[in-house]
Short mmCIF file of C-alpha atoms in Angstrom, two decimals:
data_model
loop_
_atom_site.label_atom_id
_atom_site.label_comp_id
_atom_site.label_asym_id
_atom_site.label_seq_id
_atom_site.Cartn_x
_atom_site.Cartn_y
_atom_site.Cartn_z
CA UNK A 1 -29.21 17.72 17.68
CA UNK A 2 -25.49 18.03 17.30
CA UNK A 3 -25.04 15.25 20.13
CA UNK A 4 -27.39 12.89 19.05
CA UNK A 5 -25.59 13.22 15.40
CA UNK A 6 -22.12 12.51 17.37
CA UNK A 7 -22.94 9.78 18.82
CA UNK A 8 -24.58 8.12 16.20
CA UNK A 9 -21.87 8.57 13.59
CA UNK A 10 -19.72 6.92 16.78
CA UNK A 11 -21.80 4.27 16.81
CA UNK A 12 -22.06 3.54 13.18
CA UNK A 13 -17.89 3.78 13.24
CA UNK A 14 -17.82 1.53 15.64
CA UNK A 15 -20.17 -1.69 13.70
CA UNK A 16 -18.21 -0.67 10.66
CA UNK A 17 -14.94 -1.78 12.41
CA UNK A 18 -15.90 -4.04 13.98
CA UNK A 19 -17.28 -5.99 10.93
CA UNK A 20 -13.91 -5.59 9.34
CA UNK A 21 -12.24 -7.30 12.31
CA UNK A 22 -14.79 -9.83 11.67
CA UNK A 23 -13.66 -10.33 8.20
CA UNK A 24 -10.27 -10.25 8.94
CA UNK A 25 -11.02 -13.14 11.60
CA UNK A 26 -11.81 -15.10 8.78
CA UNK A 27 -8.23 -16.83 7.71
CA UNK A 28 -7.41 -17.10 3.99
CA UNK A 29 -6.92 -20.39 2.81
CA UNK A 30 -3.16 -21.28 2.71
CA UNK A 31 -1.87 -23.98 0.21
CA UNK A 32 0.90 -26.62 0.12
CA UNK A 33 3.87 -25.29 -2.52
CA UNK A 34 4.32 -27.90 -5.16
CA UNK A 35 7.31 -29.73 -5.08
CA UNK A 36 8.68 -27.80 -8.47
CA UNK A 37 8.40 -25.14 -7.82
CA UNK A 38 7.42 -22.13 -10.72
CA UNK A 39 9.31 -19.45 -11.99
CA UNK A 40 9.21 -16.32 -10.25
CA UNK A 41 10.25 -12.60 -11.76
CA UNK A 42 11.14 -9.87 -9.07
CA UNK A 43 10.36 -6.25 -9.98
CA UNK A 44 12.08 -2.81 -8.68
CA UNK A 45 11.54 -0.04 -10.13
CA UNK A 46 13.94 2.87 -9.04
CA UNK A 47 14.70 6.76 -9.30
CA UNK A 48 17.33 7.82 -7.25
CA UNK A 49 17.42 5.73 -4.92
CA UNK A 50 20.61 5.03 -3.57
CA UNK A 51 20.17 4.96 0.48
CA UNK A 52 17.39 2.43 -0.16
CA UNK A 53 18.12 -0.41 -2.92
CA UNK A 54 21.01 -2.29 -1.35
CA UNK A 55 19.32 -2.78 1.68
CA UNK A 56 16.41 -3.53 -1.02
CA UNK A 57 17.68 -6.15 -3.50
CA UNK A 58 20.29 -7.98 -1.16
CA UNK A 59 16.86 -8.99 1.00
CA UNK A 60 15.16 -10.05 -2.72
CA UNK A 61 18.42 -11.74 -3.51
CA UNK A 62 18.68 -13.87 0.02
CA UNK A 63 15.01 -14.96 0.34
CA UNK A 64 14.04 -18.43 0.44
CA UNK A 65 13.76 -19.34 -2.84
CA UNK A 66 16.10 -21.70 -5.47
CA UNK A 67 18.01 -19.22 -7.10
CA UNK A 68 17.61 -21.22 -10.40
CA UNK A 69 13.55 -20.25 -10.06
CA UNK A 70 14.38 -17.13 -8.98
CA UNK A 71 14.78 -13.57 -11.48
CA UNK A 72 15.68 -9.98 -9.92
CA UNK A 73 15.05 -7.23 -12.71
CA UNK A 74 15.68 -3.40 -11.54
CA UNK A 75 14.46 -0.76 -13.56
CA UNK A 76 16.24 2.40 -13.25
CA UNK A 77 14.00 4.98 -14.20
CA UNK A 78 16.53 7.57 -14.67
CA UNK A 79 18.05 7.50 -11.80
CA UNK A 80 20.88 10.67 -11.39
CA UNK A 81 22.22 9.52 -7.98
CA UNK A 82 24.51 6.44 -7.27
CA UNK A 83 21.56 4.19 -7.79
CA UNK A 84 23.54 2.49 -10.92
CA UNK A 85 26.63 2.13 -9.39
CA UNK A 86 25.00 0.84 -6.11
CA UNK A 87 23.33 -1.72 -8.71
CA UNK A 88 26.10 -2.87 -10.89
CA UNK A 89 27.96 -3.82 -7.60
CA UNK A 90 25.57 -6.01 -6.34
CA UNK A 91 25.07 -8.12 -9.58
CA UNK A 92 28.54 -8.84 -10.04
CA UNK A 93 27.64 -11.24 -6.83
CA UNK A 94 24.52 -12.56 -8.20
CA UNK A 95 23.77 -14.02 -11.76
CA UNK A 96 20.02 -13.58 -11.23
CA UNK A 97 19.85 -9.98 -11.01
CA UNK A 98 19.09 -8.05 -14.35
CA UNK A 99 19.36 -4.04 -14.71
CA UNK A 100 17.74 -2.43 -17.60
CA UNK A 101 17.40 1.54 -18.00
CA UNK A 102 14.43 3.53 -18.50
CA UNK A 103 15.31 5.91 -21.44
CA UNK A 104 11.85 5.90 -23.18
CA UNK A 105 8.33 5.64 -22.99
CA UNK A 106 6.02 3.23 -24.04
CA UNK A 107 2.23 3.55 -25.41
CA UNK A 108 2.86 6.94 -23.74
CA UNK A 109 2.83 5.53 -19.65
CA UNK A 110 4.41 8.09 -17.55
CA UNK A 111 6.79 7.74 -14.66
CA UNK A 112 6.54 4.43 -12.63
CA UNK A 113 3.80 2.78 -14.52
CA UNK A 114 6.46 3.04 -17.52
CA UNK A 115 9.00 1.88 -15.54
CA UNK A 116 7.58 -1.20 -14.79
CA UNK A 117 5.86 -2.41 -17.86
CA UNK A 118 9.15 -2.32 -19.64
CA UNK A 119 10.71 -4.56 -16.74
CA UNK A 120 7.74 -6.88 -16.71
CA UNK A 121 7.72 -7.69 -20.58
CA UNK A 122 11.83 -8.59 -20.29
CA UNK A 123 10.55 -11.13 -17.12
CA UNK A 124 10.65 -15.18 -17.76
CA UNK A 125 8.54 -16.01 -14.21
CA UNK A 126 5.58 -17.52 -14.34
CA UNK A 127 4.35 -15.04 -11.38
CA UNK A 128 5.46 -11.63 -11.15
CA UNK A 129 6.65 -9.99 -8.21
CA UNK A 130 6.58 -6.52 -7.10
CA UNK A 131 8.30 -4.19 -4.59
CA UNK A 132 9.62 -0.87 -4.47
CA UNK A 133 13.19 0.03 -3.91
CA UNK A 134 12.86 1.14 -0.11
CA UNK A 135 11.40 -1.97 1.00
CA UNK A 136 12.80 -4.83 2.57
CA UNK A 137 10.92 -8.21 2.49
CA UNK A 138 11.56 -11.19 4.60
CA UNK A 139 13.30 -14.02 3.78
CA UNK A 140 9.63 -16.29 3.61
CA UNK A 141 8.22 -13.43 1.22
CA UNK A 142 8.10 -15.81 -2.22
CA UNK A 143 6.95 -18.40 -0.14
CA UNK A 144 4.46 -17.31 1.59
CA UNK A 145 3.12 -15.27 -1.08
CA UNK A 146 2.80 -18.38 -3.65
CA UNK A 147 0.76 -20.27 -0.86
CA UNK A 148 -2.44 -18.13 -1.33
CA UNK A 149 -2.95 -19.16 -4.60
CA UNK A 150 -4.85 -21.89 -6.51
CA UNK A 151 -6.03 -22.10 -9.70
CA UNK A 152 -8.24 -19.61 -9.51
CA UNK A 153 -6.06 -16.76 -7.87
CA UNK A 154 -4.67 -14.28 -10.48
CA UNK A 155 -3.60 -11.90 -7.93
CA UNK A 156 -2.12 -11.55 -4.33
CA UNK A 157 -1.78 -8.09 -2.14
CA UNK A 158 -0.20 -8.06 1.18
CA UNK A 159 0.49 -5.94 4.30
CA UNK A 160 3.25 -3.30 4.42
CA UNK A 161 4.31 -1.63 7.51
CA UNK A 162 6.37 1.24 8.18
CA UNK A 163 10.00 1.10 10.48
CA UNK A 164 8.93 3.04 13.44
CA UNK A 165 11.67 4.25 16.13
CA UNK A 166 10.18 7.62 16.74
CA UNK A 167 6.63 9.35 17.55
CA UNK A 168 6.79 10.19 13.73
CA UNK A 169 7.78 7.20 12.26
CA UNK A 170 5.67 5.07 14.66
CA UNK A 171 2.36 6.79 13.83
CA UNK A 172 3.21 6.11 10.41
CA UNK A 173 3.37 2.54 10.91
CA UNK A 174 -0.10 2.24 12.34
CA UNK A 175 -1.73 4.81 9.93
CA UNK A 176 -0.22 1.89 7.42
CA UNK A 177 -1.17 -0.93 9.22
CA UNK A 178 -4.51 0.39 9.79
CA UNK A 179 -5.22 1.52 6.12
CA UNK A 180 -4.06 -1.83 4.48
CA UNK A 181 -6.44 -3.93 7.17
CA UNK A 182 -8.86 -2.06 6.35
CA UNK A 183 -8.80 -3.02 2.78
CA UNK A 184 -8.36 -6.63 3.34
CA UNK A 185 -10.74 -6.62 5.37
CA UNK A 186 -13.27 -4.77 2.55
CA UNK A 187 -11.58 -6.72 0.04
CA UNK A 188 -12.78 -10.17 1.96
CA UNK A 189 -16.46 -8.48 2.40
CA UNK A 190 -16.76 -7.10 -0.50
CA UNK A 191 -14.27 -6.12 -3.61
CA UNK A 192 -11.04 -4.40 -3.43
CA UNK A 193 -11.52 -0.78 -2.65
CA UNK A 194 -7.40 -0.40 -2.51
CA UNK A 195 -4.08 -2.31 -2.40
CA UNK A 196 -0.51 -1.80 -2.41
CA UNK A 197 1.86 -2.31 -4.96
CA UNK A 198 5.45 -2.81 -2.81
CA UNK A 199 3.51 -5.92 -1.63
CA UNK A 200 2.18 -7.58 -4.76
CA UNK A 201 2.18 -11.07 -7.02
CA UNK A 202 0.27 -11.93 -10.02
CA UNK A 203 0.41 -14.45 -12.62
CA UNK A 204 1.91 -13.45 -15.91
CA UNK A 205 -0.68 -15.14 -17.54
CA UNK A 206 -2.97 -12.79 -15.86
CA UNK A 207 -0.99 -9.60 -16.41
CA UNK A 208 -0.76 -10.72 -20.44
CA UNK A 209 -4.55 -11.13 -20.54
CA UNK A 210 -5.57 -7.28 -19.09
CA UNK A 211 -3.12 -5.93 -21.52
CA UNK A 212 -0.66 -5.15 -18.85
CA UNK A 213 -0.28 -1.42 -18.36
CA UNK A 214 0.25 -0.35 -21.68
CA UNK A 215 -3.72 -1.14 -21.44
CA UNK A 216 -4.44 1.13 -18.33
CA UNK A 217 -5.61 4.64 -18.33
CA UNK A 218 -2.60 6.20 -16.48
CA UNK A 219 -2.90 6.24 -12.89
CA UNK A 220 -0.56 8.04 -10.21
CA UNK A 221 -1.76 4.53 -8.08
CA UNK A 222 -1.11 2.12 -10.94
CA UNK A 223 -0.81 -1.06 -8.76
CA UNK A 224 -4.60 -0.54 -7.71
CA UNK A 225 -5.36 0.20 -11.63
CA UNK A 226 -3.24 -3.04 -11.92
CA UNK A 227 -5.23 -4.87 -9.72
CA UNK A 228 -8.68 -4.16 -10.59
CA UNK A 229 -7.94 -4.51 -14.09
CA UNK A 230 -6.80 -8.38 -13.32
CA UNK A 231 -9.58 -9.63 -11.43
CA UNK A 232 -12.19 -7.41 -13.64
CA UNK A 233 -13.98 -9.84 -15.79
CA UNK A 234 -14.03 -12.93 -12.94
CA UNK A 235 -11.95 -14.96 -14.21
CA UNK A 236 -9.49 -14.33 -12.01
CA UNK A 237 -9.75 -14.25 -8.24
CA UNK A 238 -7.56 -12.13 -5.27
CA UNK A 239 -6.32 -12.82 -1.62
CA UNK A 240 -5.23 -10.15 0.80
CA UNK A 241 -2.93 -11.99 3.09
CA UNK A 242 -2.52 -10.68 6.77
CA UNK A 243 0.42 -12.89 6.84
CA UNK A 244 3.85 -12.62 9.20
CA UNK A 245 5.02 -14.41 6.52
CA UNK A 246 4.91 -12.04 3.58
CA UNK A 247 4.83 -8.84 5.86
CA UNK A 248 7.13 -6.15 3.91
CA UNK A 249 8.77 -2.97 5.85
CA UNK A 250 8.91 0.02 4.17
CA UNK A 251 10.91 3.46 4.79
CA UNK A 252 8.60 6.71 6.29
CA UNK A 253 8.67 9.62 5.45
CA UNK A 254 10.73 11.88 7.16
CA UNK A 255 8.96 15.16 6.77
CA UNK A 256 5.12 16.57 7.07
CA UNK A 257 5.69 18.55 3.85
CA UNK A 258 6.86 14.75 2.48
CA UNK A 259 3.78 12.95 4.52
CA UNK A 260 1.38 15.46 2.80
CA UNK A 261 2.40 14.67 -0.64
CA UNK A 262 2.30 11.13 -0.23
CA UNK A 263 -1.16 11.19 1.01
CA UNK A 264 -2.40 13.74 -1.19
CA UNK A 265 -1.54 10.83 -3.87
CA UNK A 266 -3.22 8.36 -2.17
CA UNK A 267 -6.42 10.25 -1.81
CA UNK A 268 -6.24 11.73 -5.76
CA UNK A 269 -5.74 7.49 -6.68
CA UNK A 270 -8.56 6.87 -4.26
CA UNK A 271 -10.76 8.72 -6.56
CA UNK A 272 -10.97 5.52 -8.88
CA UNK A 273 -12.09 3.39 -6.14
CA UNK A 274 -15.39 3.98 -7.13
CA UNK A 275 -18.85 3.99 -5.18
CA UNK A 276 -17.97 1.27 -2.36
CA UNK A 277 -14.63 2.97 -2.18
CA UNK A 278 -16.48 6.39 -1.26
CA UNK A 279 -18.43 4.68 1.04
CA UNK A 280 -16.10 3.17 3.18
CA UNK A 281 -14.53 7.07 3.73
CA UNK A 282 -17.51 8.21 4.23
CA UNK A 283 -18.60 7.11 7.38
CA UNK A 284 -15.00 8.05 8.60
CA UNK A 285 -14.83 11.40 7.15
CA UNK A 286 -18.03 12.31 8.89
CA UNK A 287 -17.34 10.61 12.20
CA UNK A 288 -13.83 12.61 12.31
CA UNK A 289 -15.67 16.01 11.24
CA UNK A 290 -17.96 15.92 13.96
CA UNK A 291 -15.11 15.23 16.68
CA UNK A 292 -13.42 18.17 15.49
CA UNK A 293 -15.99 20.12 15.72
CA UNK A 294 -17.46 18.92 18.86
CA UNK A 295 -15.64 21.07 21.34
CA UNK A 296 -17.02 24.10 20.06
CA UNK A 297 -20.31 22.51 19.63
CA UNK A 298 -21.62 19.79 21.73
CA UNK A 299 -24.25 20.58 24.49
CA UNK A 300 -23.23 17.31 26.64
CA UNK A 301 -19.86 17.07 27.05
CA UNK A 302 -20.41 13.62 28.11
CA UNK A 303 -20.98 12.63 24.71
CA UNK A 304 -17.63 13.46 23.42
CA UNK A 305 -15.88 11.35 25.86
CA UNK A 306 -17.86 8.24 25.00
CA UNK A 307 -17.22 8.64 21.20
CA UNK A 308 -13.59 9.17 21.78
CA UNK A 309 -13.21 6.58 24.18
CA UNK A 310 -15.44 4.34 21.33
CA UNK A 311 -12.84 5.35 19.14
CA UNK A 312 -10.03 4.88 20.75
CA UNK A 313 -10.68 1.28 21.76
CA UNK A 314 -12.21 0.16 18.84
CA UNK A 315 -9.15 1.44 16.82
CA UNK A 316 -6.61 -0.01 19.33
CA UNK A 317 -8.51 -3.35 19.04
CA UNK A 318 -8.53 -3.25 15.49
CA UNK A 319 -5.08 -2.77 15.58
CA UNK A 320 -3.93 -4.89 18.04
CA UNK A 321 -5.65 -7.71 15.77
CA UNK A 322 -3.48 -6.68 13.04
CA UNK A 323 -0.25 -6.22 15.29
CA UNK A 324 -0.22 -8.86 17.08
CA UNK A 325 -0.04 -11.30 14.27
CA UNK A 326 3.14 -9.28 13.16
CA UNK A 327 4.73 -9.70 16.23
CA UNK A 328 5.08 -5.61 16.52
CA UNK A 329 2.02 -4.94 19.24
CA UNK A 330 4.55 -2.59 20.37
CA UNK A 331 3.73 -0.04 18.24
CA UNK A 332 0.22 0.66 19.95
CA UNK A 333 2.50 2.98 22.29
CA UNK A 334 1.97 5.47 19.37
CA UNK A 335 -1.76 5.20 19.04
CA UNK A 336 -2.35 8.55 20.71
CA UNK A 337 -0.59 10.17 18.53
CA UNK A 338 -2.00 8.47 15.59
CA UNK A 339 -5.53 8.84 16.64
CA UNK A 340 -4.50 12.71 16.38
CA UNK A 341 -3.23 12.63 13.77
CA UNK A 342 -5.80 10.95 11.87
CA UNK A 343 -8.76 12.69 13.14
CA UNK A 344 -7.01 15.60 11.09
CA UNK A 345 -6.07 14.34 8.24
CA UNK A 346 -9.32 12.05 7.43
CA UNK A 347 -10.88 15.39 7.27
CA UNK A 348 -8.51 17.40 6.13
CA UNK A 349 -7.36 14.58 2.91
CA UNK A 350 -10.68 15.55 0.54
CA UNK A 351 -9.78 19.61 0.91
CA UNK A 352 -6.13 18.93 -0.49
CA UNK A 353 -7.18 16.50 -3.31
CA UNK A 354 -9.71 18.74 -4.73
CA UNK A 355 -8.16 22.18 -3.65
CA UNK A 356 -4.27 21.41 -2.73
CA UNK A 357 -3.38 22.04 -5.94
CA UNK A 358 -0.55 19.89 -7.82
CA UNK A 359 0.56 16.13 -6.93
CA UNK A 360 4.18 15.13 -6.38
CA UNK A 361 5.54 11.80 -7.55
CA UNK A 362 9.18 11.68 -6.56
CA UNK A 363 10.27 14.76 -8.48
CA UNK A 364 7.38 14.42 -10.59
CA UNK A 365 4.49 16.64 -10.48
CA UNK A 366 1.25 16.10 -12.23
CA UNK A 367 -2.00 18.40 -12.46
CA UNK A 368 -5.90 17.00 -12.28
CA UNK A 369 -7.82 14.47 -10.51
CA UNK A 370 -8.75 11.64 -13.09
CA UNK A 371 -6.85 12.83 -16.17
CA UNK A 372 -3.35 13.36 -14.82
CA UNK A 373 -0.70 15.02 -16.94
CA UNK A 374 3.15 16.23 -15.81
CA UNK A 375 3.39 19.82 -15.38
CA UNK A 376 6.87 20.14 -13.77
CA UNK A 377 9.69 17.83 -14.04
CA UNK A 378 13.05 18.38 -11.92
#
């Protein structure tokens, strides 16, 4: 019974891939900028952040863009390191980069969410950018991101990938680019289930219509809560770009005790995906479960080599879809180690969101599930 349950659950991961590189085979429509060009409003927020937001704002500052239309607004959310200094060096060269500091809170939003509603409200763009400090975006990022919308596009999420270089960092990248496909690719079948906020535009008008997040139950994933709370009652559409164009590259993580963390957040702000959200896991979490337990388990060991082989190639194809239009197919040299890695940690994620005790936010740490609160502040 065990092998017949193996094989199905292969099976059924295999068709739901596969109908996500469907979807993503579908190309978003792309549309000619106008010849004036809007307003746009770039948004950091940053907390100690000093290895990261040179490298950060000088690729904001040197994108594409007229630097007439074009707004750079840190906030420094109490930043202790030589974040500020780092920042008041860099606008001396550019007139178009604004600073403002964090000292306060605002309809009671904690940490980032805080952070970033106070920047957006001091913005004049008529589309709002967002990154976080350890990114770097490419020089075609305004661009490129402006070209996915029409009228009816309030919002825009793309794809960020991580620097690889070693085993580490390179399974990283893929457990990235793998997890973001994924939910354009849901996003295109279905609704959003998830999207990242280091990759994000959305009209102002938009943004001033949900309430912004002073209106938002807090949320330790607040560009998701963002998101949803845009495009909730239809007036406004979404894209998820797959784009070279507006591809951002982020920093890893250099630690496991640092990867759990992160993921542990991920998984507590995946609780608000809702039903579809669940779903999607699902079939994942129980496809992983079984391969961990197969070797103990299965009667035939035959059928453990066809799911893995299943899974490896319909996860390398998947990937090499996504990869290749990044120019970094390179990276599938790490898949073995990310397929390990994930198997684990698919199954492993729900046991530290519900049991794994308290969730770490930069030095932040905040206790529950739906309700978050900080407990501990460094």
């Amino acid at each position: 019974m065990f092998d017949l349950f193996l094989i199905l659950s292969a099976i059924f991961y295999t068709g739901e891939i596969t109908l996500f590189l469907i979807a993503l085979s579908k190309k978003e429509k792309k549309r000619k900028l106008p010849a004036n060009l809007p307003s746009v409003s770039v948004v950091v927020a940053a907390r100690n952040e000093e290895e990261n937001i040179e490298r950060c704002l000088r690729s904001i500052l040197q994108v594409d863009y007229p630097s007439d239309k074009l707004e750079v607004i840190v906030a420094d959310d109490g930043s202790t390191d030589r974040t500020p200094e780092i920042i008041s060096k860099i606008k001396k060269e550019y007139d178009n980069l604004k600073v403002i500091r964090i000292e306060s809170r605002i309809n009671n939003l904690k940490g980032k969410a805080n952070a970033l509603a106070q920047a957006i409200a001091q913005t004049n763009g008529e589309f709002i950018f967002l990154t976080d400090a350890d990114c770097e975006v490419p020089k075609t990022w305004i661009k490129g991101m402006l070209r996915y919308f029409d009228d009816k596009i309030g919002v825009v999420s793309g794809v960020t990938i991580i620097e690889s270089g070693k085993i580490f960092y390179g399974m990283q990248s893929l457990d990235w680019a793998f997890l973001l496909s994924v939910a354009a690719a849901v996003g295109r079948l279905f609704k959003p289930v998830a999207c990242i906020g280091n990759n994000m535009v959305f009209r102002k008008e938009a943004y001033i219509e949900c309430g912004g997040y002073q209106n938002l139950k807090f949320s330790i994933t607040e560009d998701f809560a963002l998101f949803k709370a845009i495009t909730k009652n239809g007036k406004w559409e979404y894209a998820f770009p797959v784009d070279l164009d507006t591809l951002v590259v982020s920093n890893p993580v250099k630690t496991w005790k640092e990867l759990y963390y992160q993921k542990k957040r991920w998984g507590t702000g995946g609780l608000d995906t809702g039903a579809l959200g669940i779903a999607v896991m699902l079939g994942g979490f129980v496809f992983h479960l079984l391969l961990i337990l197969a070797p103990f388990m299965v009667e035939r060991i035959f059928y453990l080599i066809i799911s893995v082989v299943l899974k490896f190639l319909i996860d390398g194809t998947f990937l090499f879809r996504t990869l290749k239009k990044f120019k970094k197919a390179s990276l599938l040299k790490y898949l073995p180690f990310f397929e390990l890695y994930y198997i684990i940690y698919v199954v492993a994620l729900p046991f530290a969101v519900f049991f794994g005790g308290k969730t770490v936010w930069k030095d932040r740490k905040y206790k529950g599930l739906k309700n978050l609160r900080v407990v501990e502040k460094d």
